[in-house]
Amino acid sequence: MRGRIYRNEQGAAILELPEIGRLHIGKKQMGQNGKEYPVSVDYFIPAGKYAGMFTQALGDKPQTIQVIFPDDSPEKVCNERYEYRDNAGALVAKGDGRTFEIWDGKKYVPYSVDAYPDIMDQIAKNNPTKRGTDNWDIVLTLRFIVPAVRGIVGVWQFSTKGKASSVRNIRESFDGVQMMRGTVTQSVFDLSVQFAKSNKPGVSSRYPVVSLVANDTRIEAIRKAIAPTQNLSLLLPDGKK
């Protein structure tokens, strides 16, 4: 399955690094009734075995972090796909808009839109949820290195479902740098989150928007931060600087 919806993109694997943690922009909070409920935040929360190292390096509530992509393949480091989950949160189906994998009770079975043109409608019809027919999500997952977290080499993962904001912003930035330079592996990016207010009349809600911006002015700063025991070039393909 490709790493883009309706796109035929290819990329050769460069590095295979272990996942060392995940980042979130939401948490559970205790309500007055004694029950937990999810709330959004405008900073990154680390999870996993090395969460403490992330917090030590970047603080308790970092809103902007510098990241490096170890690979040019969207499937590996900037993957965008459709997901359909049931009321319990289990993944019923996933796909890129042309090829889908559907859970049959034992395994995920591949289906193509060429053979089943209305497959997305059929999945929703056969697996009704509280959200109704609008239960398909677009999920974008990033995997990247955070150079500021020293002493461990691996990738952090971050996923977002912001259809109209975060997903588009991130995808266009990633693809734009790759198109202009031929690679994203030699650029440092700022990954940031901030609250945005709803523009709907009579609605005062706010939601976190994540952005990805190439910021190569930080390359030298990051090199100095991880010297002398390491060098940024060690995290890039073929020892390039």
CSV table of C-alpha atoms in Angstrom, one decimal:
chain,number,residue,atom,x,y,z
A,1,MET,CA,0.0,0.0,0.0
A,2,ARG,CA,1.4,3.4,-1.0
A,3,GLY,CA,1.9,6.2,1.5
A,4,ARG,CA,-0.4,8.7,-0.3
A,5,ILE,CA,-4.0,8.9,-1.3
A,6,TYR,CA,-4.4,8.7,-5.1
A,7,ARG,CA,-0.7,9.2,-5.7
A,8,ASN,CA,1.9,6.9,-7.2
A,9,GLU,CA,5.0,7.8,-5.2
A,10,GLN,CA,8.0,5.7,-4.7
A,11,GLY,CA,11.0,6.0,-2.4
A,12,ALA,CA,13.9,3.8,-1.6
A,13,ALA,CA,14.5,2.9,2.0
A,14,ILE,CA,17.5,4.6,3.6
A,15,LEU,CA,17.5,3.9,7.3
A,16,GLU,CA,15.6,1.4,9.4
A,17,LEU,CA,15.4,2.8,12.9
A,18,PRO,CA,13.4,1.5,15.9
A,19,GLU,CA,10.4,3.4,17.2
A,20,ILE,CA,11.4,4.9,20.6
A,21,GLY,CA,8.2,6.9,21.5
A,22,ARG,CA,5.1,8.6,20.4
A,23,LEU,CA,4.0,12.2,20.6
A,24,HIS,CA,0.4,13.4,21.4
A,25,ILE,CA,-1.5,16.7,21.5
A,26,GLY,CA,-4.2,15.4,23.8
A,27,LYS,CA,-4.6,13.9,27.2
A,28,LYS,CA,-7.2,12.7,29.6
A,29,GLN,CA,-8.5,14.9,32.3
A,30,MET,CA,-10.6,14.2,35.4
A,31,GLY,CA,-14.0,15.8,35.4
A,32,GLN,CA,-16.1,17.0,38.4
A,33,ASN,CA,-18.1,13.8,38.1
A,34,GLY,CA,-15.0,11.7,38.7
A,35,LYS,CA,-14.8,10.5,35.1
A,36,GLU,CA,-11.9,11.0,32.7
A,37,TYR,CA,-12.5,12.8,29.4
A,38,PRO,CA,-10.1,13.7,26.5
A,39,VAL,CA,-8.9,17.3,26.1
A,40,SER,CA,-6.7,18.9,23.4
A,41,VAL,CA,-3.5,20.7,24.3
A,42,ASP,CA,-1.2,23.1,22.4
A,43,TYR,CA,2.0,21.2,23.2
A,44,PHE,CA,3.6,17.8,22.5
A,45,ILE,CA,3.2,15.1,25.1
A,46,PRO,CA,5.7,12.2,24.8
A,47,ALA,CA,4.8,8.6,25.6
A,48,GLY,CA,6.9,5.5,25.8
A,49,LYS,CA,10.0,4.2,27.5
A,50,TYR,CA,12.1,7.3,26.6
A,51,ALA,CA,9.4,9.9,27.4
A,52,GLY,CA,11.5,11.2,30.3
A,53,MET,CA,14.5,11.9,28.0
A,54,PHE,CA,12.3,13.8,25.6
A,55,THR,CA,10.9,16.0,28.5
A,56,GLN,CA,14.4,16.5,29.9
A,57,ALA,CA,15.7,17.8,26.5
A,58,LEU,CA,12.7,19.9,25.5
A,59,GLY,CA,10.8,20.8,28.6
A,60,ASP,CA,7.3,19.9,29.9
A,61,LYS,CA,5.2,21.7,27.3
A,62,PRO,CA,7.2,22.1,24.0
A,63,GLN,CA,5.1,23.8,21.3
A,64,THR,CA,7.9,23.6,18.6
A,65,ILE,CA,10.4,20.8,18.2
A,66,GLN,CA,13.1,20.3,15.5
A,67,VAL,CA,12.8,17.0,13.6
A,68,ILE,CA,14.7,15.2,10.8
A,69,PHE,CA,13.2,12.6,8.5
A,70,PRO,CA,15.5,9.6,8.0
A,71,ASP,CA,13.9,8.5,4.7
A,72,ASP,CA,12.3,10.0,1.6
A,73,SER,CA,9.5,7.4,1.3
A,74,PRO,CA,6.1,8.9,2.3
A,75,GLU,CA,5.0,5.3,3.3
A,76,LYS,CA,7.8,5.2,5.9
A,77,VAL,CA,7.9,8.8,7.3
A,78,CYS,CA,4.9,10.8,6.1
A,79,ASN,CA,2.1,8.3,5.6
A,80,GLU,CA,-1.4,9.4,4.7
A,81,ARG,CA,-4.3,6.9,4.6
A,82,TYR,CA,-8.0,6.4,5.1
A,83,GLU,CA,-9.1,4.6,8.3
A,84,TYR,CA,-12.5,3.2,9.3
A,85,ARG,CA,-12.9,2.2,13.0
A,86,ASP,CA,-15.9,0.6,14.8
A,87,ASN,CA,-17.4,2.1,18.0
A,88,ALA,CA,-14.8,0.3,20.1
A,89,GLY,CA,-12.0,1.9,18.2
A,90,ALA,CA,-10.9,-1.3,16.4
A,91,LEU,CA,-9.5,-0.7,12.9
A,92,VAL,CA,-12.0,-2.2,10.4
A,93,ALA,CA,-10.4,-1.0,7.2
A,94,LYS,CA,-7.5,1.1,5.9
A,95,GLY,CA,-6.5,2.2,2.4
A,96,ASP,CA,-5.1,4.9,0.1
A,97,GLY,CA,-8.2,5.5,-1.9
A,98,ARG,CA,-7.5,2.8,-4.5
A,99,THR,CA,-6.4,-0.2,-2.5
A,100,PHE,CA,-8.0,-1.1,0.9
A,101,GLU,CA,-7.3,-3.8,3.5
A,102,ILE,CA,-10.4,-5.0,5.3
A,103,TRP,CA,-10.5,-7.1,8.5
A,104,ASP,CA,-12.3,-10.4,7.9
A,105,GLY,CA,-12.1,-11.5,11.5
A,106,LYS,CA,-8.7,-13.2,11.2
A,107,LYS,CA,-6.6,-11.0,8.9
A,108,TYR,CA,-6.7,-7.9,6.7
A,109,VAL,CA,-7.7,-8.8,3.1
A,110,PRO,CA,-6.8,-6.5,0.2
A,111,TYR,CA,-9.5,-5.1,-2.1
A,112,SER,CA,-9.2,-2.7,-5.0
A,113,VAL,CA,-11.5,0.2,-6.1
A,114,ASP,CA,-11.2,-1.1,-9.7
A,115,ALA,CA,-13.0,-4.3,-8.7
A,116,TYR,CA,-15.3,-2.7,-6.0
A,117,PRO,CA,-15.9,1.0,-7.0
A,118,ASP,CA,-18.2,1.6,-4.0
A,119,ILE,CA,-16.0,-0.1,-1.5
A,120,MET,CA,-15.9,2.8,1.0
A,121,ASP,CA,-19.7,3.1,1.0
A,122,GLN,CA,-20.0,-0.7,1.5
A,123,ILE,CA,-17.6,-0.7,4.4
A,124,ALA,CA,-19.6,2.0,6.1
A,125,LYS,CA,-22.9,0.3,5.4
A,126,ASN,CA,-21.7,-3.1,6.7
A,127,ASN,CA,-20.1,-1.6,9.8
A,128,PRO,CA,-22.5,1.1,11.1
A,129,THR,CA,-21.2,3.3,13.9
A,130,LYS,CA,-22.5,6.2,16.1
A,131,ARG,CA,-20.9,8.6,13.7
A,132,GLY,CA,-23.0,7.3,10.8
A,133,THR,CA,-21.7,7.4,7.2
A,134,ASP,CA,-19.1,10.1,8.1
A,135,ASN,CA,-16.9,7.6,10.0
A,136,TRP,CA,-14.0,7.6,7.5
A,137,ASP,CA,-10.9,9.5,8.8
A,138,ILE,CA,-7.9,10.7,7.0
A,139,VAL,CA,-4.9,9.9,9.2
A,140,LEU,CA,-1.4,11.2,8.6
A,141,THR,CA,1.5,9.6,10.5
A,142,LEU,CA,4.9,11.1,10.8
A,143,ARG,CA,8.1,9.3,11.9
A,144,PHE,CA,11.2,11.3,12.6
A,145,ILE,CA,14.3,11.8,14.6
A,146,VAL,CA,14.4,14.4,17.3
A,147,PRO,CA,18.1,15.4,17.5
A,148,ALA,CA,17.7,17.2,20.8
A,149,VAL,CA,17.0,13.9,22.5
A,150,ARG,CA,20.5,12.6,23.0
A,151,GLY,CA,21.7,9.2,24.1
A,152,ILE,CA,19.2,7.1,22.1
A,153,VAL,CA,18.8,6.8,18.3
A,154,GLY,CA,15.4,6.0,16.9
A,155,VAL,CA,12.2,7.6,15.5
A,156,TRP,CA,9.3,9.3,17.2
A,157,GLN,CA,5.8,8.9,15.8
A,158,PHE,CA,3.1,11.5,15.6
A,159,SER,CA,-0.4,11.1,14.1
A,160,THR,CA,-3.1,13.6,13.3
A,161,LYS,CA,-6.6,13.5,11.9
A,162,GLY,CA,-6.9,17.2,11.1
A,163,LYS,CA,-8.5,16.9,7.7
A,164,ALA,CA,-8.9,20.6,6.9
A,165,SER,CA,-5.8,21.9,8.7
A,166,SER,CA,-2.9,19.8,10.0
A,167,VAL,CA,-3.0,17.0,7.4
A,168,ARG,CA,-2.9,19.4,4.5
A,169,ASN,CA,-0.3,21.7,6.1
A,170,ILE,CA,2.1,18.9,6.9
A,171,ARG,CA,1.7,17.0,3.6
A,172,GLU,CA,2.2,20.1,1.4
A,173,SER,CA,5.3,21.2,3.4
A,174,PHE,CA,6.9,17.7,3.2
A,175,ASP,CA,6.1,17.3,-0.5
A,176,GLY,CA,7.1,20.8,-1.4
A,177,VAL,CA,10.6,20.4,0.1
A,178,GLN,CA,11.0,17.0,-1.5
A,179,MET,CA,10.0,18.5,-4.9
A,180,MET,CA,12.4,21.4,-4.7
A,181,ARG,CA,15.4,19.6,-3.2
A,182,GLY,CA,14.9,16.0,-4.3
A,183,THR,CA,15.1,14.8,-0.7
A,184,VAL,CA,13.8,15.7,2.8
A,185,THR,CA,16.5,13.9,4.6
A,186,GLN,CA,18.9,16.9,4.5
A,187,SER,CA,16.6,19.5,6.0
A,188,VAL,CA,15.7,20.3,9.6
A,189,PHE,CA,12.0,20.9,10.1
A,190,ASP,CA,10.1,22.8,12.8
A,191,LEU,CA,7.1,20.7,14.0
A,192,SER,CA,4.8,23.1,15.8
A,193,VAL,CA,1.3,23.1,17.4
A,194,GLN,CA,-1.0,25.9,18.4
A,195,PHE,CA,-4.6,26.5,19.0
A,196,ALA,CA,-6.9,27.9,16.4
A,197,LYS,CA,-10.5,29.1,16.9
A,198,SER,CA,-13.4,27.9,15.0
A,199,ASN,CA,-14.8,30.2,12.3
A,200,LYS,CA,-18.3,28.8,12.5
A,201,PRO,CA,-21.0,31.4,13.7
A,202,GLY,CA,-21.9,31.0,17.3
A,203,VAL,CA,-19.1,28.5,18.0
A,204,SER,CA,-16.3,29.4,20.4
A,205,SER,CA,-14.5,26.1,20.4
A,206,ARG,CA,-10.8,25.9,19.6
A,207,TYR,CA,-8.7,23.0,18.3
A,208,PRO,CA,-4.9,22.3,17.9
A,209,VAL,CA,-3.3,22.8,14.4
A,210,VAL,CA,0.0,21.2,13.7
A,211,SER,CA,2.4,22.7,11.1
A,212,LEU,CA,5.6,21.5,9.5
A,213,VAL,CA,8.1,24.1,8.3
A,214,ALA,CA,11.6,23.6,6.9
A,215,ASN,CA,14.1,25.6,9.0
A,216,ASP,CA,17.6,24.9,7.8
A,217,THR,CA,19.0,27.8,9.8
A,218,ARG,CA,19.0,25.4,12.7
A,219,ILE,CA,21.3,22.8,11.1
A,220,GLU,CA,24.5,24.3,12.6
A,221,ALA,CA,22.8,24.8,16.0
A,222,ILE,CA,21.8,21.1,16.0
A,223,ARG,CA,25.2,20.0,14.9
A,224,LYS,CA,26.8,21.9,17.8
A,225,ALA,CA,24.1,20.6,20.3
A,226,ILE,CA,25.0,16.9,19.5
A,227,ALA,CA,28.8,17.4,19.2
A,228,PRO,CA,31.4,16.2,19.9
A,229,THR,CA,30.2,12.6,20.4
A,230,GLN,CA,27.8,12.8,17.5
A,231,ASN,CA,27.3,14.8,14.4
A,232,LEU,CA,24.1,15.5,12.4
A,233,SER,CA,25.7,13.9,9.4
A,234,LEU,CA,25.6,10.6,11.1
A,235,LEU,CA,21.8,10.8,11.1
A,236,LEU,CA,21.7,11.5,7.3
A,237,PRO,CA,22.1,9.1,4.4
A,238,ASP,CA,25.6,8.4,3.1
A,239,GLY,CA,27.3,10.7,5.7
A,240,LYS,CA,26.1,13.8,3.8
A,241,LYS,CA,26.3,17.1,5.7
